[in-house]
CSV table of C-alpha atoms in Angstrom, one decimal:
chain,number,residue,atom,x,y,z
P,19,LEU,CA,107.1,100.6,115.1
P,20,SER,CA,104.3,103.3,115.7
P,21,ALA,CA,101.8,100.7,117.0
P,22,GLY,CA,104.7,99.1,119.5
P,23,GLY,CA,105.8,102.7,120.3
P,24,GLY,CA,101.7,103.7,121.1
P,25,TYR,CA,100.9,100.8,123.0
P,26,PHE,CA,104.4,101.2,125.3
P,27,ALA,CA,103.7,105.2,125.5
P,28,LEU,CA,100.1,104.1,127.1
P,29,TRP,CA,101.1,101.5,129.3
P,30,MET,CA,104.0,103.7,130.3
P,31,ALA,CA,101.8,106.8,131.1
P,32,GLY,CA,99.5,104.1,133.1
P,33,LEU,CA,102.1,102.9,135.2
P,34,SER,CA,103.2,106.3,135.6
P,35,SER,CA,100.1,107.5,136.9
P,36,ARG,CA,99.9,104.9,140.1
P,37,PRO,CA,100.5,106.8,143.4
P,38,GLY,CA,103.3,106.4,145.4
P,39,ASN,CA,107.0,105.9,144.8
P,40,SER,CA,107.2,103.2,141.8
P,41,ASN,CA,110.2,101.2,140.6
P,42,PHE,CA,111.3,102.6,137.5
P,43,ASP,CA,113.0,99.5,136.2
P,44,ALA,CA,109.9,97.5,137.0
P,45,CYS,CA,107.2,99.9,135.2
P,46,LEU,CA,109.7,99.5,132.2
P,47,PHE,CA,109.8,96.3,131.8
P,48,LEU,CA,106.2,95.6,132.9
P,49,ALA,CA,105.5,98.6,130.1
P,50,PHE,CA,107.4,96.7,127.3
P,51,PHE,CA,106.1,93.3,128.4
P,52,CYS,CA,102.7,94.3,127.8
P,53,ALA,CA,103.2,96.5,124.7
P,54,SER,CA,105.0,93.7,123.1
P,55,LEU,CA,102.1,91.2,124.1
P,56,GLU,CA,99.4,93.8,122.9
P,57,TYR,CA,101.5,94.1,119.7
P,58,ALA,CA,102.0,90.4,119.0
P,59,VAL,CA,98.2,90.1,119.4
P,60,PHE,CA,97.4,92.8,117.0
P,61,LEU,CA,99.6,91.7,114.5
P,62,GLY,CA,98.1,87.8,114.9
P,63,GLU,CA,94.8,89.6,114.1
P,64,CYS,CA,96.2,91.7,111.4
P,65,ALA,CA,97.1,88.4,109.4
P,66,THR,CA,93.6,88.0,108.3
P,67,ASP,CA,94.4,91.1,106.0
P,68,ALA,CA,97.8,89.3,104.3
P,69,GLU,CA,96.5,88.8,101.1
P,70,GLU,CA,94.7,92.0,100.4
P,71,GLU,CA,97.5,94.2,101.6
P,72,LYS,CA,100.0,91.9,99.2
P,73,MET,CA,97.7,92.7,96.4
P,74,ALA,CA,97.7,96.3,97.4
P,75,ALA,CA,101.7,96.3,97.1
P,76,LEU,CA,101.9,97.3,100.9
P,77,GLN,CA,104.7,96.5,102.7
P,78,THR,CA,103.1,95.8,106.1
P,79,LEU,CA,104.5,92.5,108.0
P,80,PRO,CA,101.7,90.5,106.9
P,81,ALA,CA,102.0,91.1,103.3
P,82,ILE,CA,105.7,90.4,103.5
P,83,LEU,CA,105.3,87.5,105.6
P,84,GLY,CA,102.0,86.0,104.5
P,85,ARG,CA,99.2,84.8,106.7
P,86,LEU,CA,100.6,81.8,108.2
P,87,GLY,CA,104.0,83.6,108.7
P,88,ALA,CA,102.3,86.8,110.7
P,89,VAL,CA,100.8,84.6,113.0
P,90,PHE,CA,103.6,82.1,113.4
P,91,ALA,CA,105.9,85.5,114.3
P,92,ALA,CA,102.9,86.6,116.7
P,93,TRP,CA,102.9,83.3,118.4
P,94,ILE,CA,106.3,83.1,118.7
P,95,SER,CA,106.7,86.6,120.3
P,96,CYS,CA,104.0,85.7,122.2
P,97,LEU,CA,105.8,82.3,123.6
P,98,LEU,CA,109.3,84.0,124.0
P,99,LEU,CA,107.6,86.9,126.1
P,100,ALA,CA,105.5,84.3,128.2
P,101,ILE,CA,109.0,82.7,128.7
P,102,SER,CA,110.5,85.7,130.1
P,103,TRP,CA,107.7,86.6,132.5
P,104,PHE,CA,107.9,82.8,134.2
P,105,GLY,CA,111.6,83.0,134.0
P,106,PHE,CA,112.0,86.3,135.6
P,107,GLY,CA,109.9,88.9,135.1
P,108,ARG,CA,107.2,87.2,137.7
P,109,ALA,CA,109.7,86.8,140.5
P,110,TRP,CA,111.0,90.3,140.0
P,111,ILE,CA,107.8,92.2,139.9
P,112,GLY,CA,105.3,89.3,141.2
P,113,GLY,CA,101.4,89.9,141.0
P,114,SER,CA,98.9,87.9,138.9
P,115,PHE,CA,98.4,90.7,136.2
P,116,GLY,CA,101.5,89.5,134.4
P,117,ASP,CA,100.4,86.0,134.4
P,118,TRP,CA,96.9,86.6,132.9
P,119,TYR,CA,98.7,88.8,130.5
P,120,ALA,CA,101.4,85.9,129.1
P,121,ILE,CA,99.0,83.3,129.3
P,122,SER,CA,95.9,84.6,127.7
P,123,SER,CA,98.1,86.3,124.7
P,124,LEU,CA,99.7,83.0,124.2
P,125,ALA,CA,96.4,81.0,123.9
P,126,ILE,CA,94.6,83.8,122.1
P,127,CYS,CA,98.3,83.9,119.5
P,128,SER,CA,97.4,79.9,119.3
P,129,GLY,CA,94.2,80.6,118.1
P,130,PHE,CA,95.0,82.6,115.7
P,131,LEU,CA,97.7,79.9,114.4
P,132,TYR,CA,94.6,77.6,114.4
P,133,PHE,CA,92.6,79.9,112.2
P,134,ALA,CA,95.7,80.4,109.9
P,135,LYS,CA,96.4,76.8,109.5
P,136,MET,CA,92.9,75.8,109.1
P,137,SER,CA,92.4,78.6,106.6
P,138,TYR,CA,89.0,79.9,108.0
P,139,SER,CA,87.4,82.6,106.3
P,140,PRO,CA,88.0,86.5,107.7
P,141,ALA,CA,85.0,87.1,108.9
P,142,VAL,CA,84.9,84.1,111.6
P,143,TRP,CA,88.7,85.2,112.1
P,144,GLY,CA,87.4,88.6,112.6
P,145,LYS,CA,85.1,87.8,115.7
P,146,PHE,CA,87.4,85.7,117.2
P,147,ALA,CA,89.9,88.7,117.0
P,148,ASP,CA,87.1,91.2,118.7
P,149,LEU,CA,86.3,88.7,121.0
P,150,SER,CA,90.3,88.1,122.1
P,151,PHE,CA,90.9,91.9,122.7
P,152,TRP,CA,87.7,91.9,125.0
P,153,ILE,CA,88.8,89.1,127.0
P,154,ILE,CA,92.4,89.9,127.6
P,155,ARG,CA,91.1,93.4,128.6
P,156,LEU,CA,88.3,92.6,130.6
P,157,GLY,CA,90.3,89.3,132.4
P,158,GLY,CA,93.1,91.9,133.1
P,159,LEU,CA,90.9,94.6,134.8
P,160,THR,CA,89.3,91.6,136.8
P,161,VAL,CA,92.7,90.0,138.1
P,162,LEU,CA,93.8,94.2,139.0
P,163,LEU,CA,90.7,95.0,140.6
P,164,PHE,CA,90.0,91.4,142.5
P,165,ALA,CA,93.3,89.4,142.7
P,166,GLN,CA,96.7,90.9,143.4
P,167,GLY,CA,98.1,93.3,140.9
P,168,ALA,CA,102.0,94.4,140.7
P,169,GLN,CA,104.0,93.9,143.9
P,170,ASN,CA,107.0,96.2,143.2
P,171,VAL,CA,105.8,98.4,140.4
């Protein structure tokens, strides 16, 4: 709850700082959408520590679901969010930023699912996770700078 709430608060703060009139409902949807994708990717990355967290008797989602279960939950979340974006979010809000976020997050969670099924070492998984966060953020920044952003937000 704290990680998802933190992501949501950051997105709302960023979207609220836009000049001019903003569509609050669109900002709310976009903040929820992006924060949920951020949390799903974060959950996929945290799955590398599932065994250690379980041995330490921590009650985290990766410890409860296990490595593959946590990554599968992250992948399903990204898939459902991508469907919601392309189903109605894109038509409502528009722009290529949501497209980028949905596709890149789903691709990265697919990569996490591959790593979890193939039992790669946490070091390799960690390098992929670090690279994935940079890819999402730099790609999103590129879309915002050079492509059409959200139209109605």
